[in-house]
CSV table of C-alpha atoms in Angstrom, one decimal:
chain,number,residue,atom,x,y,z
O,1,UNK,CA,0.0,0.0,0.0
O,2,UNK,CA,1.5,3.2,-1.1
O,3,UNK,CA,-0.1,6.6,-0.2
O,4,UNK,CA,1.0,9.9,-0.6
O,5,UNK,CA,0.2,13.8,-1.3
O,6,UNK,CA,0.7,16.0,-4.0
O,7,UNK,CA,0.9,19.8,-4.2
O,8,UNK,CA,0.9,21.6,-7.1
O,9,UNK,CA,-0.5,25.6,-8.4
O,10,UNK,CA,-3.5,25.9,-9.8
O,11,UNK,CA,-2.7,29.0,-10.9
O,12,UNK,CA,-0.2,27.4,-13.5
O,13,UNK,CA,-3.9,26.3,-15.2
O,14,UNK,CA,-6.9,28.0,-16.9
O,15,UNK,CA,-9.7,28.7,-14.8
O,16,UNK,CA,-11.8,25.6,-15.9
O,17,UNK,CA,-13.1,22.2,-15.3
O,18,UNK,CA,-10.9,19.5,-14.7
O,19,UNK,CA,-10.4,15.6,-13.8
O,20,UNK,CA,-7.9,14.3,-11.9
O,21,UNK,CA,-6.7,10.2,-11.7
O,22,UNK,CA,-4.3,7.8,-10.2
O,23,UNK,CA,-2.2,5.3,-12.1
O,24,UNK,CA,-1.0,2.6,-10.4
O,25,UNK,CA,1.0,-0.1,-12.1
O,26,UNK,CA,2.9,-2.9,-10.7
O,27,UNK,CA,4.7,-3.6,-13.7
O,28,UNK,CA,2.0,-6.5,-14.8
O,29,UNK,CA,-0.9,-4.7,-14.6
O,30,UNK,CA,-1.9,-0.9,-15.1
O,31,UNK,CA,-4.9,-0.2,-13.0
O,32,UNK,CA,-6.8,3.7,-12.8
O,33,UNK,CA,-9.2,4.2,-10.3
O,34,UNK,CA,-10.2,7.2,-8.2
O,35,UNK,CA,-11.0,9.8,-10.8
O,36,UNK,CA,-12.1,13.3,-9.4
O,37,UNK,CA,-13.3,16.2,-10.9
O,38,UNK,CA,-12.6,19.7,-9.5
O,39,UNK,CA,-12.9,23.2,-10.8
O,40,UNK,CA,-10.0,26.2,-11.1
O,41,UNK,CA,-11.9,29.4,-10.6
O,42,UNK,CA,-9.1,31.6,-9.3
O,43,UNK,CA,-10.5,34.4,-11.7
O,44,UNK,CA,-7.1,35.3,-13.0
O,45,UNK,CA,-5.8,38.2,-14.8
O,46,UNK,CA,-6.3,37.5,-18.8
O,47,UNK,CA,-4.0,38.6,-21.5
O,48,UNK,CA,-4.9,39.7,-25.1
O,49,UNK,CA,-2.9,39.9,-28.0
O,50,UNK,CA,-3.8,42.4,-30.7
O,51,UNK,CA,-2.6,39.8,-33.8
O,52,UNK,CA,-4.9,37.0,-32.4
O,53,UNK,CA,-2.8,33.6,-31.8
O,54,UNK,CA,0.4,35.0,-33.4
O,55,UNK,CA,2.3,37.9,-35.2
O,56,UNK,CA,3.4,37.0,-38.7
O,57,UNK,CA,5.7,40.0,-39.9
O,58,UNK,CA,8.0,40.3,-43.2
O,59,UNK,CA,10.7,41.2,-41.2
O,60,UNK,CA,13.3,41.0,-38.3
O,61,UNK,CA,11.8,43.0,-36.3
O,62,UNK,CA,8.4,43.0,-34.7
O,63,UNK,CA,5.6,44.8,-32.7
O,64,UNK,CA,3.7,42.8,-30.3
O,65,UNK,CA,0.7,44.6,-29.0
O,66,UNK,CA,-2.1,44.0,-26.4
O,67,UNK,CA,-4.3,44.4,-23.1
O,68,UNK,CA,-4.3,42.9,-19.9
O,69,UNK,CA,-7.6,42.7,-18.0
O,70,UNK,CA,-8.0,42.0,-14.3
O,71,UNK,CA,-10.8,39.5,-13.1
O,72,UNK,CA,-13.9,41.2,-12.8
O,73,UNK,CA,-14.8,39.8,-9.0
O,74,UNK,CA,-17.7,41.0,-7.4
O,75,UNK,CA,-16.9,43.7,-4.2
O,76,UNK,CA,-13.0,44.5,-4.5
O,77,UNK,CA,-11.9,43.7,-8.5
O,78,UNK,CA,-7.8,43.6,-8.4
O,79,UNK,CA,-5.9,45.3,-10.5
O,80,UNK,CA,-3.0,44.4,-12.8
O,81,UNK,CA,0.6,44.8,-11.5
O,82,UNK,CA,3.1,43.7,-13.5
O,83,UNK,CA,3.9,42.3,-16.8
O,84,UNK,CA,7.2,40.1,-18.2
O,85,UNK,CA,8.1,38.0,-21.2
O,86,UNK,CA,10.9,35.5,-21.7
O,87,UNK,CA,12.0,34.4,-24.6
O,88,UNK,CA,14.1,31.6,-23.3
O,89,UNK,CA,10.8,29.4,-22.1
O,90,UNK,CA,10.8,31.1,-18.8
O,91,UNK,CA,14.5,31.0,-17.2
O,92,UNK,CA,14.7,34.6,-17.4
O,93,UNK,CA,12.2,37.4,-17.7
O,94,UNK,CA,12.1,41.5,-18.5
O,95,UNK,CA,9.7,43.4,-17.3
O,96,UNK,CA,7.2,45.9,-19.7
O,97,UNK,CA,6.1,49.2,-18.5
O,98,UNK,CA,2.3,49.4,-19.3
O,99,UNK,CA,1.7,51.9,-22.0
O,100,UNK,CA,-0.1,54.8,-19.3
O,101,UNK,CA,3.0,54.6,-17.0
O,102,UNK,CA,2.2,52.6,-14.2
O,103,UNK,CA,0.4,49.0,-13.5
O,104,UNK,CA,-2.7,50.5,-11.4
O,105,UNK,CA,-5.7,49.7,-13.2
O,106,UNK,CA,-8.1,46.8,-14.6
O,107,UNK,CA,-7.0,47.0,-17.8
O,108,UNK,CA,-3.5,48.2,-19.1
O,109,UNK,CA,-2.2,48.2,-22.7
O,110,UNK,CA,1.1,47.6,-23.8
O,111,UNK,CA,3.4,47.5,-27.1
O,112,UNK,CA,7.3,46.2,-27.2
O,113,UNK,CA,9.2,45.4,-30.1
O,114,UNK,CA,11.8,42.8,-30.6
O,115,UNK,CA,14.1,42.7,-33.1
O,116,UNK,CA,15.7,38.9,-34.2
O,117,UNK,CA,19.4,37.5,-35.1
O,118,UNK,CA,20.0,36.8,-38.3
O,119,UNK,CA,18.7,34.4,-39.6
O,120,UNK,CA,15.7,35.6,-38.3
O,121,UNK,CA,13.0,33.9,-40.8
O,122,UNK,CA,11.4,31.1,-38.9
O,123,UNK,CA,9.3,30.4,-35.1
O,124,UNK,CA,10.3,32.4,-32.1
O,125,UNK,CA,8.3,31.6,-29.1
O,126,UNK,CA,7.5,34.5,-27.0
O,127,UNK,CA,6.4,33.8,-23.5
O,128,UNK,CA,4.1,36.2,-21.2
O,129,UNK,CA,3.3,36.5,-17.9
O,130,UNK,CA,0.7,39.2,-16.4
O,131,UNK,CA,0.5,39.3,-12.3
O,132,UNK,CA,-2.4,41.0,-10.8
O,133,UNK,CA,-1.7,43.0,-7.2
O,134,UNK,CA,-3.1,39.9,-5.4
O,135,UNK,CA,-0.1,37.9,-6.9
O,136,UNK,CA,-2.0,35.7,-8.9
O,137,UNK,CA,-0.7,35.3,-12.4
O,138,UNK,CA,-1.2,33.8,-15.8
O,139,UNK,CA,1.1,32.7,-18.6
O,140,UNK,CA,0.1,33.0,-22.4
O,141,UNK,CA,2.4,31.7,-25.4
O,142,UNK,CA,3.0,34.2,-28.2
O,143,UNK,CA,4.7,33.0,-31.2
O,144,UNK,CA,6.3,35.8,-33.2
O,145,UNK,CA,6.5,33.9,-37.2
O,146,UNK,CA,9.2,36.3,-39.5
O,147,UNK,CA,8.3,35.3,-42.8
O,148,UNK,CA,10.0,37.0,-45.8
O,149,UNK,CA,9.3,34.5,-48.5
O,150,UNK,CA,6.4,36.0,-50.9
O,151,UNK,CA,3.7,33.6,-51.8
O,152,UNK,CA,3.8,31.7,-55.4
O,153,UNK,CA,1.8,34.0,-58.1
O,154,UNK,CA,-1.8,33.2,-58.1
O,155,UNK,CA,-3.5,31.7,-60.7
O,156,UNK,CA,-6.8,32.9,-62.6
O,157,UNK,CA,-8.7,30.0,-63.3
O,158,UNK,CA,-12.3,31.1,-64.4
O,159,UNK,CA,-12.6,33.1,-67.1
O,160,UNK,CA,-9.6,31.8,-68.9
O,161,UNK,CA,-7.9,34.8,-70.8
O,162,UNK,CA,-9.4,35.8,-74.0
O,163,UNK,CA,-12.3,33.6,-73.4
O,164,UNK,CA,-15.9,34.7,-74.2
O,165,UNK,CA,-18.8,34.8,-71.4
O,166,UNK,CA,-22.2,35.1,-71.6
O,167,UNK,CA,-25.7,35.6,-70.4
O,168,UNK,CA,-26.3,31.3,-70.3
O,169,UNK,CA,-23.7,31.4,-67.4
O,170,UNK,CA,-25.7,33.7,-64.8
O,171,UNK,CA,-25.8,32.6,-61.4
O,172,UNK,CA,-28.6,35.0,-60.5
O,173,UNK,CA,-30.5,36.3,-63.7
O,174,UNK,CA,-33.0,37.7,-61.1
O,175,UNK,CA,-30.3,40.4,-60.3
O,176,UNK,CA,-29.7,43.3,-62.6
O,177,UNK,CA,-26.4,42.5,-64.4
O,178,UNK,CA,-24.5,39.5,-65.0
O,179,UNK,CA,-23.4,37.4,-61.9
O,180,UNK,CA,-20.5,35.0,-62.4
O,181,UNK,CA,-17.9,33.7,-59.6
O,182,UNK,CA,-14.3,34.3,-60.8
O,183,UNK,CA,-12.2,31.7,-59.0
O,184,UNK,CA,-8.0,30.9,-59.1
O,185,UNK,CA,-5.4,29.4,-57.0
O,186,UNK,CA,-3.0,30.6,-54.9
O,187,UNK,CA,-0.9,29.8,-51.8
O,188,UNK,CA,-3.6,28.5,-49.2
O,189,UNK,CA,-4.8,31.2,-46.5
O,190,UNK,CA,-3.2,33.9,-48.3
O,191,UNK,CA,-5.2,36.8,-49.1
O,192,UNK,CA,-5.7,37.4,-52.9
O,193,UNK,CA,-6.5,41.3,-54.3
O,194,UNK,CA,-8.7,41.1,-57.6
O,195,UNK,CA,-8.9,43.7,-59.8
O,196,UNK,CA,-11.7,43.7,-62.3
O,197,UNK,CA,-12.0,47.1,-64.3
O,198,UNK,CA,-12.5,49.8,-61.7
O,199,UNK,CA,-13.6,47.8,-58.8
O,200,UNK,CA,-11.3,46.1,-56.2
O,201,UNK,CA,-12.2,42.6,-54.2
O,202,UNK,CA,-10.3,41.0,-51.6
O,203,UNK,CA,-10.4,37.1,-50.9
O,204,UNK,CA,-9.2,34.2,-48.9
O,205,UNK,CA,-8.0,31.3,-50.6
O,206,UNK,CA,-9.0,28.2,-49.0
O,207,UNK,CA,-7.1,26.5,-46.3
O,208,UNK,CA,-6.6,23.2,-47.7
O,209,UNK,CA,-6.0,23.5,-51.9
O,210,UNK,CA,-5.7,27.1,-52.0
O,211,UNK,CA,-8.9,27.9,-54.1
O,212,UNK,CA,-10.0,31.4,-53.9
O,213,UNK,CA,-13.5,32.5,-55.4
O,214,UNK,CA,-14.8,36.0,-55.6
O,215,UNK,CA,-18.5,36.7,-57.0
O,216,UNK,CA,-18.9,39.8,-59.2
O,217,UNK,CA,-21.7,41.9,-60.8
O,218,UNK,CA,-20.7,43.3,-64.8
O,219,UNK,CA,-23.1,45.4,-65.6
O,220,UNK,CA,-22.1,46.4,-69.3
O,221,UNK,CA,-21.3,44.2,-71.8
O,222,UNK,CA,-17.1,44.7,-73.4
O,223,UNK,CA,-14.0,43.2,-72.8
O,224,UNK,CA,-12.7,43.2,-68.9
O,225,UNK,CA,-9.4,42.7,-67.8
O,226,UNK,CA,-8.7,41.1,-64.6
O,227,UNK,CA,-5.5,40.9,-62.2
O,228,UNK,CA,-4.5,38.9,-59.3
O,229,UNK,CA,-2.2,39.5,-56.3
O,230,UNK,CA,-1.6,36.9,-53.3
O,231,UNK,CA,-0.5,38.1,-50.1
O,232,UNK,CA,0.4,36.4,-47.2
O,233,UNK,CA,-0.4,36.9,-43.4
O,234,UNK,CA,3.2,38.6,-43.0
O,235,UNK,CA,2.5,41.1,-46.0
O,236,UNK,CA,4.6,39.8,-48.6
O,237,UNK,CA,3.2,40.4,-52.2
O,238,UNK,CA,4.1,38.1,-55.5
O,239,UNK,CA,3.8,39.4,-59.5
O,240,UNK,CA,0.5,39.7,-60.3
O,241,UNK,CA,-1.5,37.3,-62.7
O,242,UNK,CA,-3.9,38.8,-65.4
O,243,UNK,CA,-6.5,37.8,-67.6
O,244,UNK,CA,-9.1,39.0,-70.3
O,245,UNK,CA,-12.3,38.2,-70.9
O,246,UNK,CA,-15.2,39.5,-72.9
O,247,UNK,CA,-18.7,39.3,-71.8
O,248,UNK,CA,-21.5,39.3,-74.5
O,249,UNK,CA,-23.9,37.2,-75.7
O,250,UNK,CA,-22.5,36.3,-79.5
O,251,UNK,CA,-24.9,36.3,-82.8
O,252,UNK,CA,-26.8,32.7,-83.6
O,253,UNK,CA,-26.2,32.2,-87.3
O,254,UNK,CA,-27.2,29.1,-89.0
O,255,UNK,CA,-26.9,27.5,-92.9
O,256,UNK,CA,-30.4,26.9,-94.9
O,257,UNK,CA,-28.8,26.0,-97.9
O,258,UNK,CA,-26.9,24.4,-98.8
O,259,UNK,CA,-27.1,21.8,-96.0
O,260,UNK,CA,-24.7,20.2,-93.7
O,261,UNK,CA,-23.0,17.2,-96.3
O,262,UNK,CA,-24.7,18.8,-99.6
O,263,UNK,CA,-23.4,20.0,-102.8
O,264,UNK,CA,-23.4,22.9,-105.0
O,265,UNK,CA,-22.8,23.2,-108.8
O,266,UNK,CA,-23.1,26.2,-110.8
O,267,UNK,CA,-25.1,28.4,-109.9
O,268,UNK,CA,-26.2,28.0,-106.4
O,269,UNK,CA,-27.9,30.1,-103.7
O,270,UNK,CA,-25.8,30.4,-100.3
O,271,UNK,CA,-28.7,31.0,-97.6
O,272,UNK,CA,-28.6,31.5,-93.4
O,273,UNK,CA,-30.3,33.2,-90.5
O,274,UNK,CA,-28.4,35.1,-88.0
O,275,UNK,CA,-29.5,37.5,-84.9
O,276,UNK,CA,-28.2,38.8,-81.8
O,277,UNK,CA,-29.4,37.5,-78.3
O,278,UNK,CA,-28.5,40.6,-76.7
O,279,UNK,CA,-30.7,42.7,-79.7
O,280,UNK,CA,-27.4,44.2,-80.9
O,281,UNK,CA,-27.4,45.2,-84.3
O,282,UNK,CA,-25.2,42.5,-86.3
O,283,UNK,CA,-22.4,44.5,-87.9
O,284,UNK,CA,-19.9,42.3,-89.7
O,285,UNK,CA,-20.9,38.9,-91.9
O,286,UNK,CA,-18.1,37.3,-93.6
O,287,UNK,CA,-19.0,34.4,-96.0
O,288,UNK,CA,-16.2,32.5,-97.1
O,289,UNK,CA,-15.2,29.0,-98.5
O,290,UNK,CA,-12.4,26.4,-99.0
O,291,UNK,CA,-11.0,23.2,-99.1
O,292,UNK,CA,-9.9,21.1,-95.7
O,293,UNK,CA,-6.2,21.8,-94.6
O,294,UNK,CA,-6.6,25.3,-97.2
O,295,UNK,CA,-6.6,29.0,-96.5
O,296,UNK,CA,-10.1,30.3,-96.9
O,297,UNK,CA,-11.6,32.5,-100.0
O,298,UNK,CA,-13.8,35.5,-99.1
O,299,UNK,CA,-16.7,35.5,-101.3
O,300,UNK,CA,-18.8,38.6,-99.8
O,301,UNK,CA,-18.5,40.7,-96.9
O,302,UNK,CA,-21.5,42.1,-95.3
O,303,UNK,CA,-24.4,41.0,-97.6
O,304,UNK,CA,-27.7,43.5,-97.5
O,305,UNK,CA,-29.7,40.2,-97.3
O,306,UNK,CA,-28.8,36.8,-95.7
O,307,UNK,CA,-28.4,35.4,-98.9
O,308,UNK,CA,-25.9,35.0,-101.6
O,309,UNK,CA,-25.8,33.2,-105.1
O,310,UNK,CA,-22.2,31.9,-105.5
O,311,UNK,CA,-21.4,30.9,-109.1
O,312,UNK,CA,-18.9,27.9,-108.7
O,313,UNK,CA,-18.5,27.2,-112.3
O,314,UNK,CA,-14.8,27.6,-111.9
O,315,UNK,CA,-13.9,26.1,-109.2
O,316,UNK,CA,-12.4,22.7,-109.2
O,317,UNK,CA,-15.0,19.6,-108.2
O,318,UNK,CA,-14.3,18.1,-104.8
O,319,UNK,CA,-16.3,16.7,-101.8
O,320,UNK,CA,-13.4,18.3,-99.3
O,321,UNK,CA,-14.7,21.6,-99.3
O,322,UNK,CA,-16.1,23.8,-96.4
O,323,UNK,CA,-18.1,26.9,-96.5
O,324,UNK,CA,-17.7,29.3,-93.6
O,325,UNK,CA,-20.0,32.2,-92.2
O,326,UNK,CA,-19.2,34.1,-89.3
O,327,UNK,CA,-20.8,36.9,-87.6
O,328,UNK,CA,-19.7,39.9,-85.3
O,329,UNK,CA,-21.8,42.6,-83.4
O,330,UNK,CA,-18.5,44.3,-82.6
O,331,UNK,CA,-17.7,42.6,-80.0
O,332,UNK,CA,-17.6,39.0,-79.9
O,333,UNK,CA,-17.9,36.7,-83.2
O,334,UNK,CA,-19.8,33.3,-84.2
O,335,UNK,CA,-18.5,31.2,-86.6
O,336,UNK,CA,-20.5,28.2,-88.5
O,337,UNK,CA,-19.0,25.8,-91.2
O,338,UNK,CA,-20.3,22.8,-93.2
O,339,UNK,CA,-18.7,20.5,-95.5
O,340,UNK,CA,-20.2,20.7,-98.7
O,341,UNK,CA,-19.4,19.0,-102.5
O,342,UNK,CA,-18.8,20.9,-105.3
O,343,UNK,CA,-19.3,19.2,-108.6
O,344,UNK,CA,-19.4,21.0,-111.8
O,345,UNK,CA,-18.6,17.5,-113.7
O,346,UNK,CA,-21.2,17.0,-116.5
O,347,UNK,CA,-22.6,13.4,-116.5
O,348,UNK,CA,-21.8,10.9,-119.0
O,349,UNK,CA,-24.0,9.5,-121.4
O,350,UNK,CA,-23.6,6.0,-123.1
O,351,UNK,CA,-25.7,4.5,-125.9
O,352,UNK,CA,-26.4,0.7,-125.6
O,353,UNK,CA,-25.9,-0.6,-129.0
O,354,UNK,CA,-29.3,-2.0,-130.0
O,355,UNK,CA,-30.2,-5.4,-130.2
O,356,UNK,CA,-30.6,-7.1,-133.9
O,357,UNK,CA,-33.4,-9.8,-133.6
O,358,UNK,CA,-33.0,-12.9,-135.6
């Protein structure tokens, strides 16, 4: 039988919940038994960093700012008296004077500033402890993070550059303009700054792949030019990626005649529709024709009607020829091809020699 008594300061823990247990173990056998659960409620001073959980900087040097608060206890609230960091895990400590002067108060700010050996890129833990004039104290764990490497240039995924977008993509065609999600890559849970015309976005990519997505409203329909810069929790910017896009809805053109796999020969009409989803006026038409692997031969720019009729008496028979159309309301342009035959061969006609009855 073994008993025995242990001391130890609560005021080394959180004010909290906790459960404490006995291990025994005789070298066979590990046995636990007599679990108890207490509570820390020493109300201890509390210490708030201005960064959050850590201070990322670009740079050697550093500013690590904050408050300390006093317990607020019912009938006589303390006040704080004294605060210290180590940066050697607690074997030696320096002493901050609170920003106001003197530790008399609830709450006290502060501000120091360290400045790190060369090589300074990399961890340095930064210890704190706050003591209130009761003597009770608490301990928080600042990490300081220098971090001068920029992050790897973003990417711009969606809209790829010189792509065309239009209305049949709109996330919310309820809302005036044209909603669309731009989306990228770049180094995860670094902030990325868009740029898309004259209006400026700021995004997070995600934590785990690095996607970033940013939802914009175009109003007018043009080309847009887009640009991308990643920056990282310690500032540090990389080269920028662009991209540009054009948004518009492009004309619908389509062949009548001849039809997809026909032919032509001599004289033949050339007929299509076209119009504009958008209801802007269609300002280019180009037809054109050619043979597969050839350049292409212009036969009429911007007809009065949708109609041509295309004499092909000269041109050489083949069933490897294409006919083109395309279509432009300034801004973006449709193209439509068919293969077609052309065959100005004249048919052969033989005489059977006529039977002689006998």
């Amino acid at each position: 039988t073994i008993s025995g008594k242990l001391l130890f300061d609560t005021m080394e823990l959180s004010d909290g919940r906790y459960l404490l247990r006995a291990i025994a173990n005789d070298g066979a056998t590990t046995t636990i038994y007599n679990i108890r659960r207490f509570t820390v409620n020493n109300q201890l001073p509390f210490i708030r960093f201005h960064d959050g959980k850590r201070t990322i900087v670009a740079k050697r040097s550093a500013t690590v700012r904050g408050s300390v608060f006093a317990p607020d206890i019912m009938g006589s609230r303390p006040t704080i008296a004294g605060l210290a960091y180590s940066q050697d895990r607690g074997q030696s400590w320096v002493s901050l004077d609170a920003s106001a002067g003197d530790y008399n108060s609830f709450e006290e700010r502060f501000a120091t500033t360290f400045v790190f050996a060369e090589p300074s890129e990399g961890i340095h833990d930064i210890l704190w402890r706050a003591i209130d004039n009761r003597g009770f104290s608490v301990y928080a764990n600042q990490p300081v993070i220098v971090d001068a490497t920029p992050p790897k240039t973003p990417s711009i995924q969606f809209p790829r550059d010189n792509s065309l977008v239009s209305n049949a993509i709109d996330e919310d065609d309820k809302k005036r303009g044209f909603q669309v999600t731009l989306r990228g890559k770049s180094e995860p849970r670094s902030t990325v700054e868009i740029q898309l015309g004259d209006y400026s976005y700021s995004t997070e990519a995600s934590f785990d792949d690095g996607e970033w997505r940013q939802t914009v409203n175009i109003g007018e329909r043009g080309k847009y030019s887009i640009t991308a810069v990643s920056m990282d929790a310690a500032g540090n910017k990389r080269a920028k990626a662009a991209s540009e896009f054009t948004y518009n809805t492009p004309p619908q053109i389509v062949f009548i005649s001849p039809r997809e796999g026909g032919g032509v020969h001599g004289v033949s009409p050339v007929r299509w529709l076209s119009k504009d989803p958008d209801g802007d006026p269609i300002k280019n038409t180009f037809l054109s024709y050619g043979r597969e692997g050839a350049a292409f031969t212009l036969l009429v720019k911007d007809p009065k009607e949708n109609a041509f009729m295309w004499n092909t008496a000269k041109i050489k028979t083949g069933n490897d020829y294409v006919l083109k159309l395309e279509a432009s309301d300034g801004v973006a342009t449709s193209t439509q091809t068919i293969p077609i035959t052309i065959d100005n061969t004249p048919p052969n006609v033989y005489f059977a020699a006529p039977r002689v009855a006998k």
